[in-house]
Short mmCIF file of C-alpha atoms and ligand atoms in Angstrom, two decimals:
data_model
loop_
_atom_site.label_atom_id
_atom_site.label_comp_id
_atom_site.label_asym_id
_atom_site.label_seq_id
_atom_site.Cartn_x
_atom_site.Cartn_y
_atom_site.Cartn_z
CA MET A 1445 -54.56 90.92 -131.26
CA CYS A 1446 -51.12 91.54 -132.67
CA ALA A 1447 -50.63 88.24 -134.38
CA ASN A 1448 -48.76 89.58 -137.35
CA LEU A 1449 -46.28 91.78 -135.60
CA GLY A 1450 -42.66 91.12 -136.46
CA ILE A 1451 -39.23 92.60 -136.19
CA ASN A 1452 -36.95 93.98 -138.77
CA ARG A 1453 -33.42 93.80 -137.38
CA THR A 1454 -31.59 96.33 -139.42
CA ALA A 1455 -28.92 97.74 -137.18
CA THR A 1456 -25.92 95.99 -135.73
CA PRO A 1457 -25.52 95.93 -131.97
CA SER A 1458 -24.02 99.07 -130.57
CA LEU A 1459 -21.31 99.00 -127.92
CA HIS A 1460 -23.56 100.05 -125.11
CA GLY A 1461 -25.77 97.12 -125.90
CA THR A 1462 -28.85 98.88 -127.23
CA VAL A 1463 -29.85 99.06 -130.81
CA PRO A 1464 -32.91 100.47 -132.53
CA HIS A 1465 -35.12 97.87 -134.12
CA GLU A 1466 -38.01 98.38 -136.38
CA VAL A 1467 -41.06 96.48 -135.37
CA TYR A 1468 -43.64 96.03 -137.99
CA GLY A 1469 -46.83 94.13 -138.55
CA SER A 1470 -50.52 94.33 -138.65
CA HIS A 1471 -52.89 94.15 -135.78
CA THR A 1472 -56.52 93.58 -135.29
CA ALA A 1473 -57.03 95.74 -132.25
CA PRO A 1474 -60.26 97.63 -132.56
CA ASN A 1475 -58.68 100.81 -131.23
CA ARG A 1476 -55.27 101.36 -132.81
CA GLN A 1477 -54.58 104.54 -130.86
CA ASP A 1478 -55.12 102.84 -127.52
CA ARG A 1479 -52.96 99.92 -128.48
CA ALA A 1480 -50.07 102.12 -129.54
CA ALA A 1481 -50.38 104.22 -126.44
CA SER A 1482 -50.58 101.35 -124.03
CA SER A 1483 -47.50 99.64 -125.43
CA ARG A 1484 -45.68 103.00 -125.57
CA LYS A 1485 -44.45 102.53 -129.08
CA GLN A 1486 -44.11 105.17 -131.66
CA VAL A 1487 -46.22 104.76 -134.73
CA ILE A 1488 -44.02 105.40 -137.72
CA GLY A 1489 -46.21 104.39 -140.59
CA ARG A 1490 -49.73 103.49 -141.46
CA LYS A 1491 -49.70 102.28 -144.99
CA MET A 1492 -52.85 100.28 -144.61
CA PRO A 1493 -55.68 100.82 -142.22
CA SER A 1494 -54.85 97.65 -140.30
CA THR A 1495 -51.08 97.86 -140.42
CA LEU A 1496 -48.81 99.57 -137.94
CA GLY A 1497 -45.15 100.36 -138.25
CA LEU A 1498 -43.63 100.62 -134.78
CA LYS A 1499 -40.21 101.81 -133.75
CA MET A 1500 -38.71 101.19 -130.34
CA GLU A 1501 -35.44 100.69 -128.52
CA ILE A 1502 -34.93 97.04 -127.82
CA PRO A 1503 -31.77 95.70 -126.28
CA ALA A 1504 -29.66 93.80 -128.75
CA TYR A 1505 -28.88 91.16 -126.23
CA PHE A 1506 -32.42 89.98 -125.88
CA PRO A 1507 -32.89 87.00 -128.14
CA ARG A 1508 -34.95 87.27 -131.25
CA GLY A 1509 -37.63 85.00 -129.87
CA TRP A 1510 -38.35 87.48 -127.12
CA PHE A 1511 -39.75 89.99 -129.53
CA ALA A 1512 -42.88 88.04 -130.06
CA PRO A 1513 -45.93 90.22 -129.73
CA GLU A 1514 -46.23 89.57 -126.02
CA ALA A 1515 -42.75 91.08 -125.62
CA PHE A 1516 -44.39 94.45 -126.01
CA SER A 1517 -46.45 94.16 -122.88
CA GLU A 1518 -45.78 96.46 -119.95
CA PRO A 1519 -44.32 93.74 -117.71
CA GLN A 1520 -41.91 92.68 -120.44
CA GLN A 1521 -40.78 96.24 -120.97
CA LEU A 1522 -40.34 96.62 -117.25
CA LEU A 1523 -38.29 93.44 -117.15
CA ALA A 1524 -36.15 94.62 -120.06
CA ALA A 1525 -35.53 97.96 -118.32
CA PHE A 1526 -34.58 96.13 -115.13
CA PHE A 1527 -32.27 93.81 -117.04
CA ASN A 1528 -30.58 96.65 -118.92
CA SER A 1529 -30.22 99.01 -115.99
CA SER A 1530 -28.97 96.44 -113.50
CA THR A 1531 -25.55 97.23 -112.10
CA VAL A 1532 -24.88 93.55 -111.43
CA GLY A 1533 -24.16 91.16 -114.28
CA LEU A 1534 -27.23 89.24 -115.46
CA ALA A 1535 -27.36 86.49 -118.06
CA ILE A 1536 -29.41 83.54 -119.24
CA LEU A 1537 -27.71 80.44 -120.60
CA ASP A 1538 -29.30 77.55 -122.45
CA ARG A 1539 -28.65 73.89 -121.69
CA GLN A 1540 -25.57 73.93 -123.90
CA LEU A 1541 -24.31 76.80 -121.73
CA ARG A 1542 -24.67 79.29 -124.58
CA PHE A 1543 -25.70 82.86 -123.84
CA GLN A 1544 -29.28 83.66 -124.66
CA ALA A 1545 -29.16 87.02 -122.94
CA ALA A 1546 -26.55 89.17 -121.23
CA ASN A 1547 -26.81 92.67 -119.87
CA GLY A 1548 -24.46 95.67 -120.02
CA ALA A 1549 -23.03 95.12 -116.53
CA LEU A 1550 -21.97 91.61 -117.52
CA ALA A 1551 -20.47 92.99 -120.73
CA LYS A 1552 -18.43 95.42 -118.65
CA MET A 1553 -17.08 92.52 -116.61
CA SER A 1554 -16.28 90.25 -119.55
CA GLY A 1555 -14.91 93.02 -121.77
CA VAL A 1556 -17.11 91.70 -124.62
CA PRO A 1557 -20.07 93.79 -125.96
CA ALA A 1558 -23.38 92.52 -124.62
CA GLY A 1559 -24.73 91.57 -128.05
CA ALA A 1560 -21.60 89.60 -128.88
CA HIS A 1561 -22.35 87.17 -126.03
CA LEU A 1562 -25.37 85.72 -127.79
CA GLY A 1563 -24.84 82.19 -129.03
CA LYS A 1564 -21.37 81.98 -127.50
CA THR A 1565 -20.66 79.52 -124.71
CA ALA A 1566 -19.72 80.58 -121.19
CA GLN A 1567 -16.30 79.13 -121.84
CA GLN A 1568 -15.81 81.22 -124.99
CA ILE A 1569 -16.59 84.44 -123.13
CA PHE A 1570 -15.19 83.69 -119.68
CA GLY A 1571 -12.37 81.31 -120.60
CA ASP A 1572 -11.26 79.07 -117.77
CA LEU A 1573 -12.84 81.06 -115.01
CA GLU A 1574 -12.79 78.69 -112.04
CA PRO A 1575 -15.14 76.97 -111.22
CA LEU A 1576 -17.74 78.33 -113.69
CA GLU A 1577 -18.16 75.39 -116.05
CA VAL A 1578 -18.32 72.84 -113.27
CA THR A 1579 -20.88 74.91 -111.36
CA LEU A 1580 -23.13 75.32 -114.38
CA GLN A 1581 -22.99 71.58 -115.11
CA HIS A 1582 -23.82 70.94 -111.47
CA VAL A 1583 -26.92 73.16 -111.68
CA LEU A 1584 -28.05 71.25 -114.79
CA ALA A 1585 -27.42 67.87 -113.18
CA THR A 1586 -28.94 68.57 -109.77
CA THR A 1587 -31.56 71.12 -110.88
CA ARG A 1588 -30.63 73.03 -107.75
CA PRO A 1589 -29.19 76.55 -107.55
CA ALA A 1590 -25.55 77.25 -106.73
CA LEU A 1591 -25.28 80.28 -104.50
CA ASP A 1592 -22.44 82.69 -103.68
CA VAL A 1593 -19.86 80.85 -105.72
CA ASP A 1594 -16.39 82.44 -105.66
CA LEU A 1595 -15.09 82.74 -109.22
CA SER A 1596 -11.52 83.72 -110.04
CA GLY A 1597 -9.40 83.83 -113.13
CA ARG A 1598 -8.04 85.77 -116.06
CA LEU A 1599 -10.73 86.41 -118.67
CA PRO A 1600 -9.74 86.26 -122.35
CA LYS A 1601 -10.45 89.99 -122.79
CA ARG A 1602 -8.97 91.23 -119.53
CA ALA A 1603 -5.37 91.73 -118.60
CA GLU A 1604 -5.36 90.92 -114.91
CA VAL A 1605 -6.86 88.22 -112.73
CA GLY A 1606 -10.36 89.14 -111.54
CA HIS A 1607 -12.71 87.89 -108.84
CA TRP A 1608 -16.47 87.52 -108.91
CA ILE A 1609 -19.31 86.09 -106.85
CA GLY A 1610 -21.88 84.20 -108.91
CA ASN A 1611 -25.37 82.91 -108.24
CA PHE A 1612 -26.73 80.34 -110.69
CA PHE A 1613 -30.27 79.06 -110.67
CA PRO A 1614 -32.23 76.69 -112.89
CA ILE A 1615 -35.11 78.06 -114.97
CA LYS A 1616 -37.59 75.20 -115.41
CA ASP A 1617 -40.40 74.57 -117.87
CA GLY A 1618 -43.90 73.42 -116.94
CA SER A 1619 -42.76 69.80 -116.57
CA GLY A 1620 -39.95 70.72 -114.17
CA LYS A 1621 -37.19 70.19 -116.73
CA VAL A 1622 -34.35 72.72 -116.61
CA LYS A 1623 -34.50 74.80 -119.77
CA GLN A 1624 -32.03 77.53 -118.93
CA ILE A 1625 -29.73 78.77 -116.23
CA GLY A 1626 -30.19 82.22 -114.78
CA THR A 1627 -26.98 83.91 -113.73
CA ILE A 1628 -26.26 86.83 -111.43
CA VAL A 1629 -22.65 87.92 -111.16
CA VAL A 1630 -21.07 90.61 -108.99
CA GLU A 1631 -17.47 91.69 -109.46
CA VAL A 1632 -15.42 91.76 -106.25
CA THR A 1633 -11.91 92.22 -107.67
CA ASN A 1634 -11.26 95.44 -105.77
CA GLN A 1635 -12.59 94.04 -102.50
CA LYS A 1636 -10.34 90.98 -102.92
CA LYS A 1637 -7.34 93.23 -103.52
CA LEU A 1638 -8.12 95.21 -100.38
CA GLU A 1639 -8.72 92.01 -98.43
CA LYS A 1640 -5.38 90.67 -99.59
CA SER A 1641 -3.52 93.82 -98.65
CA LEU A 1642 -5.28 93.82 -95.27
CA HIS A 1643 -4.29 90.19 -94.71
CA SER A 1644 -0.66 90.85 -95.52
CA LEU A 1645 -0.76 93.97 -93.39
CA THR A 1646 -2.15 91.99 -90.45
CA ALA A 1647 0.45 89.28 -90.91
CA ARG A 1648 3.23 91.85 -91.06
CA LEU A 1649 1.87 93.69 -88.05
CA LEU A 1650 1.97 90.47 -86.06
CA GLN A 1651 5.50 89.88 -87.27
CA ILE A 1652 6.47 93.43 -86.27
CA LYS A 1653 4.89 92.89 -82.87
CA ASP A 1654 7.01 89.74 -82.39
CA ASP A 1655 10.13 91.60 -83.53
CA GLU A 1656 9.33 94.50 -81.24
CA GLN A 1657 8.84 92.19 -78.24
CA ARG A 1658 12.13 90.48 -79.06
CA ARG A 1659 13.84 93.86 -79.27
CA ILE A 1660 12.45 94.97 -75.91
CA ALA A 1661 13.45 91.64 -74.35
CA ARG A 1662 16.97 92.04 -75.70
CA GLU A 1663 17.16 95.63 -74.52
CA LEU A 1664 15.99 94.67 -71.03
CA HIS A 1665 18.46 91.81 -70.91
CA ASP A 1666 21.45 93.66 -72.35
CA SER A 1667 21.12 96.95 -70.50
CA LEU A 1668 19.02 96.63 -67.37
CA GLY A 1669 19.96 92.97 -66.87
CA GLN A 1670 23.67 93.80 -66.92
CA TYR A 1671 23.26 96.71 -64.51
CA TYR A 1672 21.42 94.51 -62.04
CA VAL A 1673 24.16 91.83 -62.20
CA ARG A 1674 26.72 94.53 -61.47
CA LEU A 1675 24.69 95.85 -58.54
CA LYS A 1676 24.29 92.38 -57.07
CA MET A 1677 28.01 91.76 -57.29
CA ASN A 1678 28.72 95.05 -55.51
CA LEU A 1679 26.23 94.21 -52.77
CA ASP A 1680 27.82 90.74 -52.40
CA VAL A 1681 31.25 92.25 -51.88
CA LEU A 1682 29.89 94.82 -49.45
CA SER A 1683 28.11 92.19 -47.35
CA ARG A 1684 30.78 89.50 -47.29
CA HIS A 1685 34.07 91.32 -47.03
CA GLU A 1686 35.60 93.64 -44.50
CA LEU A 1687 36.55 96.63 -46.65
CA GLU A 1688 38.63 99.70 -46.11
CA PRO A 1689 36.36 102.75 -45.70
CA ASP A 1690 37.63 104.25 -48.99
CA ASP A 1691 36.97 101.08 -50.97
CA LYS A 1692 33.58 100.81 -49.36
CA ALA A 1693 32.73 104.42 -50.28
CA GLU A 1694 33.88 103.88 -53.84
CA LEU A 1695 31.76 100.73 -54.21
CA PHE A 1696 28.76 102.60 -52.84
CA ALA A 1697 29.29 105.49 -55.25
CA GLN A 1698 29.68 103.09 -58.16
CA SER A 1699 26.50 101.26 -57.15
CA MET A 1700 24.57 104.52 -56.99
CA GLN A 1701 25.71 105.36 -60.51
CA VAL A 1702 24.59 101.99 -61.79
CA LEU A 1703 21.24 102.46 -60.05
CA ASP A 1704 20.82 105.90 -61.68
CA ARG A 1705 21.41 104.34 -65.08
CA CYS A 1706 18.83 101.66 -64.29
CA ILE A 1707 16.27 104.33 -63.42
CA SER A 1708 16.91 106.37 -66.54
CA GLU A 1709 16.95 103.32 -68.82
CA THR A 1710 13.68 102.02 -67.35
CA ARG A 1711 12.13 105.43 -67.88
CA THR A 1712 13.25 105.65 -71.51
CA ILE A 1713 12.00 102.16 -72.36
CA SER A 1714 8.65 102.64 -70.68
CA TYR A 1715 8.18 106.18 -72.02
CA LEU A 1716 8.75 105.03 -75.56
CA LEU A 1717 6.30 102.17 -75.12
CA HIS A 1718 3.68 104.48 -73.71
CA PRO A 1719 4.61 108.01 -72.70
CA PRO A 1720 2.94 108.68 -69.33
CA LEU A 1721 2.92 112.37 -70.20
CA LEU A 1722 0.35 111.58 -72.83
CA ASP A 1723 -2.17 110.51 -70.20
CA GLU A 1724 -1.16 113.03 -67.59
CA ALA A 1725 -0.42 116.22 -69.51
CA GLY A 1726 -1.73 115.60 -73.02
CA LEU A 1727 -0.39 115.41 -76.54
CA ALA A 1728 1.35 118.79 -76.65
CA SER A 1729 3.55 117.96 -73.63
CA ALA A 1730 4.26 114.43 -74.83
CA VAL A 1731 5.29 115.75 -78.25
CA ARG A 1732 7.61 118.32 -76.64
CA TRP A 1733 9.18 115.65 -74.46
CA TYR A 1734 9.62 113.30 -77.42
CA VAL A 1735 11.14 116.01 -79.61
CA ASP A 1736 13.60 117.06 -76.88
CA GLY A 1737 14.91 113.51 -76.61
CA LEU A 1738 14.98 113.18 -80.37
CA GLY A 1739 17.16 116.26 -80.88
CA GLN A 1740 19.66 114.87 -78.40
CA ARG A 1741 19.63 111.33 -79.83
CA SER A 1742 19.55 111.91 -83.58
CA GLY A 1743 21.36 115.18 -84.24
CA ILE A 1744 18.56 116.22 -86.63
CA LYS A 1745 17.48 119.81 -86.22
CA VAL A 1746 13.85 119.66 -85.14
CA ASN A 1747 11.52 122.67 -85.47
CA LEU A 1748 8.40 122.20 -83.41
CA TYR A 1749 5.29 124.33 -83.82
CA VAL A 1750 2.53 123.45 -81.39
CA GLN A 1751 -0.58 125.59 -81.16
CA GLN A 1752 -0.61 127.36 -77.80
CA ASP A 1753 -4.15 126.55 -76.75
CA LEU A 1754 -4.26 123.04 -78.17
CA GLY A 1755 -5.90 121.71 -75.00
CA ARG A 1756 -6.73 118.09 -74.35
CA LEU A 1757 -8.03 115.85 -77.10
CA PRO A 1758 -9.89 112.53 -76.85
CA GLU A 1759 -7.54 109.85 -75.49
CA LYS A 1760 -7.54 107.76 -78.68
CA VAL A 1761 -6.84 110.80 -80.85
CA GLU A 1762 -3.86 111.78 -78.69
CA MET A 1763 -2.48 108.24 -78.80
CA GLY A 1764 -3.10 107.91 -82.56
CA LEU A 1765 -1.35 111.18 -83.38
CA PHE A 1766 1.55 110.38 -81.06
CA ARG A 1767 2.09 107.04 -82.86
CA VAL A 1768 1.95 108.79 -86.24
CA LEU A 1769 4.58 111.21 -84.98
CA GLN A 1770 6.79 108.36 -83.73
CA GLU A 1771 6.52 106.40 -86.98
CA SER A 1772 7.04 109.44 -89.23
CA VAL A 1773 10.06 110.57 -87.25
CA THR A 1774 11.51 107.04 -87.23
CA ASN A 1775 11.05 106.98 -91.02
CA VAL A 1776 12.89 110.28 -91.37
CA HIS A 1777 15.66 108.87 -89.22
CA ARG A 1778 15.89 105.60 -91.16
CA HIS A 1779 15.17 106.61 -94.75
CA ALA A 1780 15.25 110.35 -95.41
CA ASN A 1781 18.78 111.48 -94.64
CA SER A 1782 17.35 114.89 -93.84
CA PRO A 1783 19.24 117.61 -91.95
CA ALA A 1784 16.04 119.09 -90.50
CA LEU A 1785 12.52 118.24 -89.56
CA ASP A 1786 9.40 120.43 -89.07
CA ILE A 1787 6.60 119.21 -86.84
CA ARG A 1788 3.32 121.13 -86.75
CA LEU A 1789 0.46 120.33 -84.46
CA GLY A 1790 -2.66 122.48 -84.54
CA ARG A 1791 -6.37 122.50 -84.08
CA LYS A 1792 -9.07 124.32 -85.97
CA SER A 1793 -12.49 124.24 -84.29
CA ASP A 1794 -13.47 120.69 -85.13
CA GLN A 1795 -10.30 119.22 -86.60
CA VAL A 1796 -6.79 118.48 -85.36
CA THR A 1797 -3.86 118.31 -87.78
CA LEU A 1798 -0.38 116.88 -87.39
CA GLU A 1799 2.21 117.49 -90.08
CA VAL A 1800 5.71 116.00 -90.16
CA ARG A 1801 7.90 117.37 -92.91
CA ASP A 1802 11.48 116.49 -93.78
CA TYR A 1803 13.89 117.78 -96.41
CA GLY A 1804 15.49 114.49 -97.32
CA ARG A 1805 15.58 112.22 -100.35
CA GLY A 1806 11.80 111.70 -100.58
CA ILE A 1807 9.83 108.56 -101.38
CA GLN A 1808 10.17 107.01 -104.85
CA PRO A 1809 7.16 108.11 -107.03
CA ALA A 1810 6.24 104.49 -107.93
CA GLN A 1811 6.35 103.47 -104.29
CA LEU A 1812 4.26 106.47 -103.27
CA LYS A 1813 1.71 105.79 -106.00
CA ARG A 1814 1.37 102.17 -104.87
CA PHE A 1815 0.84 103.32 -101.30
CA GLN A 1816 -1.77 105.88 -102.34
CA GLU A 1817 -3.68 103.41 -104.49
CA THR A 1818 -3.40 100.16 -102.56
CA ASN A 1819 -2.13 101.18 -99.12
CA THR A 1820 0.97 99.01 -99.55
CA SER A 1821 4.42 100.53 -99.36
CA GLY A 1822 6.83 97.72 -98.74
CA GLY A 1823 6.71 98.30 -94.98
CA VAL A 1824 3.85 98.48 -92.52
CA GLY A 1825 4.68 101.86 -91.01
CA LEU A 1826 2.83 104.04 -93.53
CA ALA A 1827 -0.02 101.56 -93.99
CA GLY A 1828 -0.39 101.11 -90.22
CA MET A 1829 -0.52 104.89 -89.69
CA ARG A 1830 -3.21 105.24 -92.32
CA GLU A 1831 -5.29 102.41 -90.80
CA ARG A 1832 -4.96 103.97 -87.37
CA ILE A 1833 -6.11 107.38 -88.56
CA HIS A 1834 -8.97 105.91 -90.62
CA GLU A 1835 -10.13 104.12 -87.50
CA LEU A 1836 -10.44 107.52 -85.85
CA GLY A 1837 -12.50 108.84 -88.75
CA GLY A 1838 -9.67 110.91 -90.19
CA TRP A 1839 -7.35 110.66 -93.17
CA LEU A 1840 -3.63 110.46 -93.69
CA ASP A 1841 -1.83 111.86 -96.68
CA VAL A 1842 1.79 111.27 -97.69
CA ARG A 1843 3.42 113.51 -100.30
CA SER A 1844 6.94 113.75 -101.54
CA ASP A 1845 8.34 116.96 -102.92
CA LYS A 1846 11.86 117.97 -101.93
CA GLY A 1847 11.46 115.67 -98.96
CA THR A 1848 8.43 113.99 -97.50
CA ILE A 1849 5.32 115.43 -95.85
CA VAL A 1850 3.05 113.24 -93.74
CA THR A 1851 -0.23 114.90 -92.79
CA ALA A 1852 -2.83 113.39 -90.48
CA LYS A 1853 -6.19 115.09 -89.93
CA ILE A 1854 -8.78 113.89 -87.45
CA PRO A 1855 -12.23 115.41 -86.99
CA LEU A 1856 -13.05 116.00 -83.35
CA THR A 1857 -16.81 115.71 -83.61
CA ARG A 1858 -16.84 112.04 -84.53
CA SER A 1859 -16.83 110.48 -81.10
CA ARG A 1860 -19.79 112.59 -80.14
CA LYS A 1861 -21.61 111.61 -83.32
CA LYS A 1862 -20.65 108.01 -82.77
CA SER A 1863 -22.06 107.96 -79.28
CA ILE A 1864 -25.26 109.58 -80.53
CA THR A 1865 -25.53 106.92 -83.26
CA ARG A 1866 -24.88 104.22 -80.72
CA GLN A 1867 -27.62 105.55 -78.49
CA HIS A 1868 -29.92 105.82 -81.48
CA ARG A 1869 -29.24 102.22 -82.37
CA LYS A 1870 -29.81 101.04 -78.85
CA GLY A 1871 -33.16 102.82 -78.94
CA LYS A 1872 -35.08 102.81 -75.68
CA SER A 1873 -32.35 101.12 -73.68
CA ALA A 1874 -30.11 104.11 -74.43
CA LYS A 1875 -32.58 106.36 -72.66
CA SER A 1876 -32.38 104.25 -69.56
CA ASP A 1877 -28.56 104.28 -69.86
CA VAL A 1878 -28.61 108.04 -69.95
CA ALA A 1879 -31.18 108.44 -67.20
N1 LIG B 3286 10.52 110.24 -94.74
C1 LIG B 3286 10.87 109.36 -95.70
N2 LIG B 3286 11.86 109.66 -96.58
C2 LIG B 3286 12.22 108.79 -97.54
N3 LIG B 3286 11.65 107.57 -97.73
C3 LIG B 3286 10.67 107.20 -96.89
C4 LIG B 3286 10.22 108.07 -95.84
N4 LIG B 3286 9.21 107.45 -95.19
C5 LIG B 3286 9.05 106.26 -95.79
N5 LIG B 3286 9.92 106.11 -96.83
C6 LIG B 3286 9.98 104.98 -97.76
O1 LIG B 3286 8.77 104.27 -97.68
C7 LIG B 3286 9.00 102.92 -97.31
C8 LIG B 3286 7.88 102.41 -96.44
O2 LIG B 3286 7.89 103.00 -95.16
P1 LIG B 3286 7.22 102.22 -93.96
O3 LIG B 3286 5.87 101.79 -94.41
O4 LIG B 3286 7.29 103.07 -92.75
O5 LIG B 3286 8.10 100.91 -93.79
P2 LIG B 3286 9.59 100.73 -93.19
O6 LIG B 3286 9.94 102.01 -92.49
O7 LIG B 3286 9.45 99.58 -92.25
O8 LIG B 3286 10.46 100.42 -94.36
C9 LIG B 3286 10.36 102.92 -96.64
O9 LIG B 3286 10.99 101.67 -96.77
C10 LIG B 3286 11.09 104.02 -97.41
O10 LIG B 3286 11.61 103.51 -98.61
MG1 LIG B 3287 8.69 102.87 -91.07
#
């Protein structure tokens, strides 16, 4: 029907990978109008009764051979649209591992315009991306696909190391011989970065946990342990020796003092590990208790604003916010050199907000930027707080402007929504749970 159709490649490939081509030729279709309509091409000239001039948008990165007449069929156009619009990288390589086709998403990954891939080898475009070459050779040799291959490296046109997942499959001819390799590539650089920061965060959290346990052990040994030794010695003396009543009374009084210290020390250690007030009386009371002790211990002037009718919050929210308070206040103590500290705790219908603000030296802009972009800050305190609040469906913001402001917001409707979702997922069994 369209035996004489051809292509006049006049334009050079544009950056976005699409370039207008003129398609010209003659056809022998009995009904020219139908033909033009069915192939959705615009007729731009009819010099002779049997000749059509057609104009259409054809991707530059499709090889010339693809524009044979059959390339104008609906399925081919559909395929081209799919190829061009795909948000994952798609490419076809010949047996010499040269690009025969590459789409825009792949061009975005490689940093090379889609059209400029054609005829180049995988190595020329992707450099020494590991283990690309070896995988492609393996597909050719075994005629079997290679799936979910982790690819990493620095591409010639990109500054930093990137990560991808590639799927490579053989495209065979009628006799079963591999003619080409189809390639699907997804970029996972950002996921890898997050994974890495999560790994290092986990490792550091474990380290901190070890350090914390060591610190508690030392504290128990050095303070409580010593008091108990003293008490035992006093009791020994009292039981073994005949003492003058005055000496006896003095030893008793001394022992009572030591015992008082034991009680208060035990309370402080256990309260800091998990304030019982939090379970019994709620966040507002626990915060007041913590701030009282803080004023006495640190000498920082603490202004506390707690909403009167805060009420009780879900257990995890109370614990999460209390830990954010502890970490933020510890940071002020360790890093800020601030004379004062404002703590605000409030609730607005469906959201609870905690703000800890100091007036100290602030966080370095570069350090803050790194924390905001990658959730790494040098320590695990800020990153841990953010993880904790994210877990509760909220968000944590850290700003620095004449001091530092840490704000945590947690929606209070989430747990309800979550339980509804859970029931929904469980389907019928949820109904029996509820019944
Ligand atoms: N309130 C603050 N004022 C000044 N610098 C701070 C403050 N909070 C955090 N920083 C800075 O941010 C860094 C990271 O804090 P964090 O993640 O809690 O780790 P760490 O406290 O263990 O160092 C601190 O080392 C410090 O330099
Ligand atoms: Mg800290």
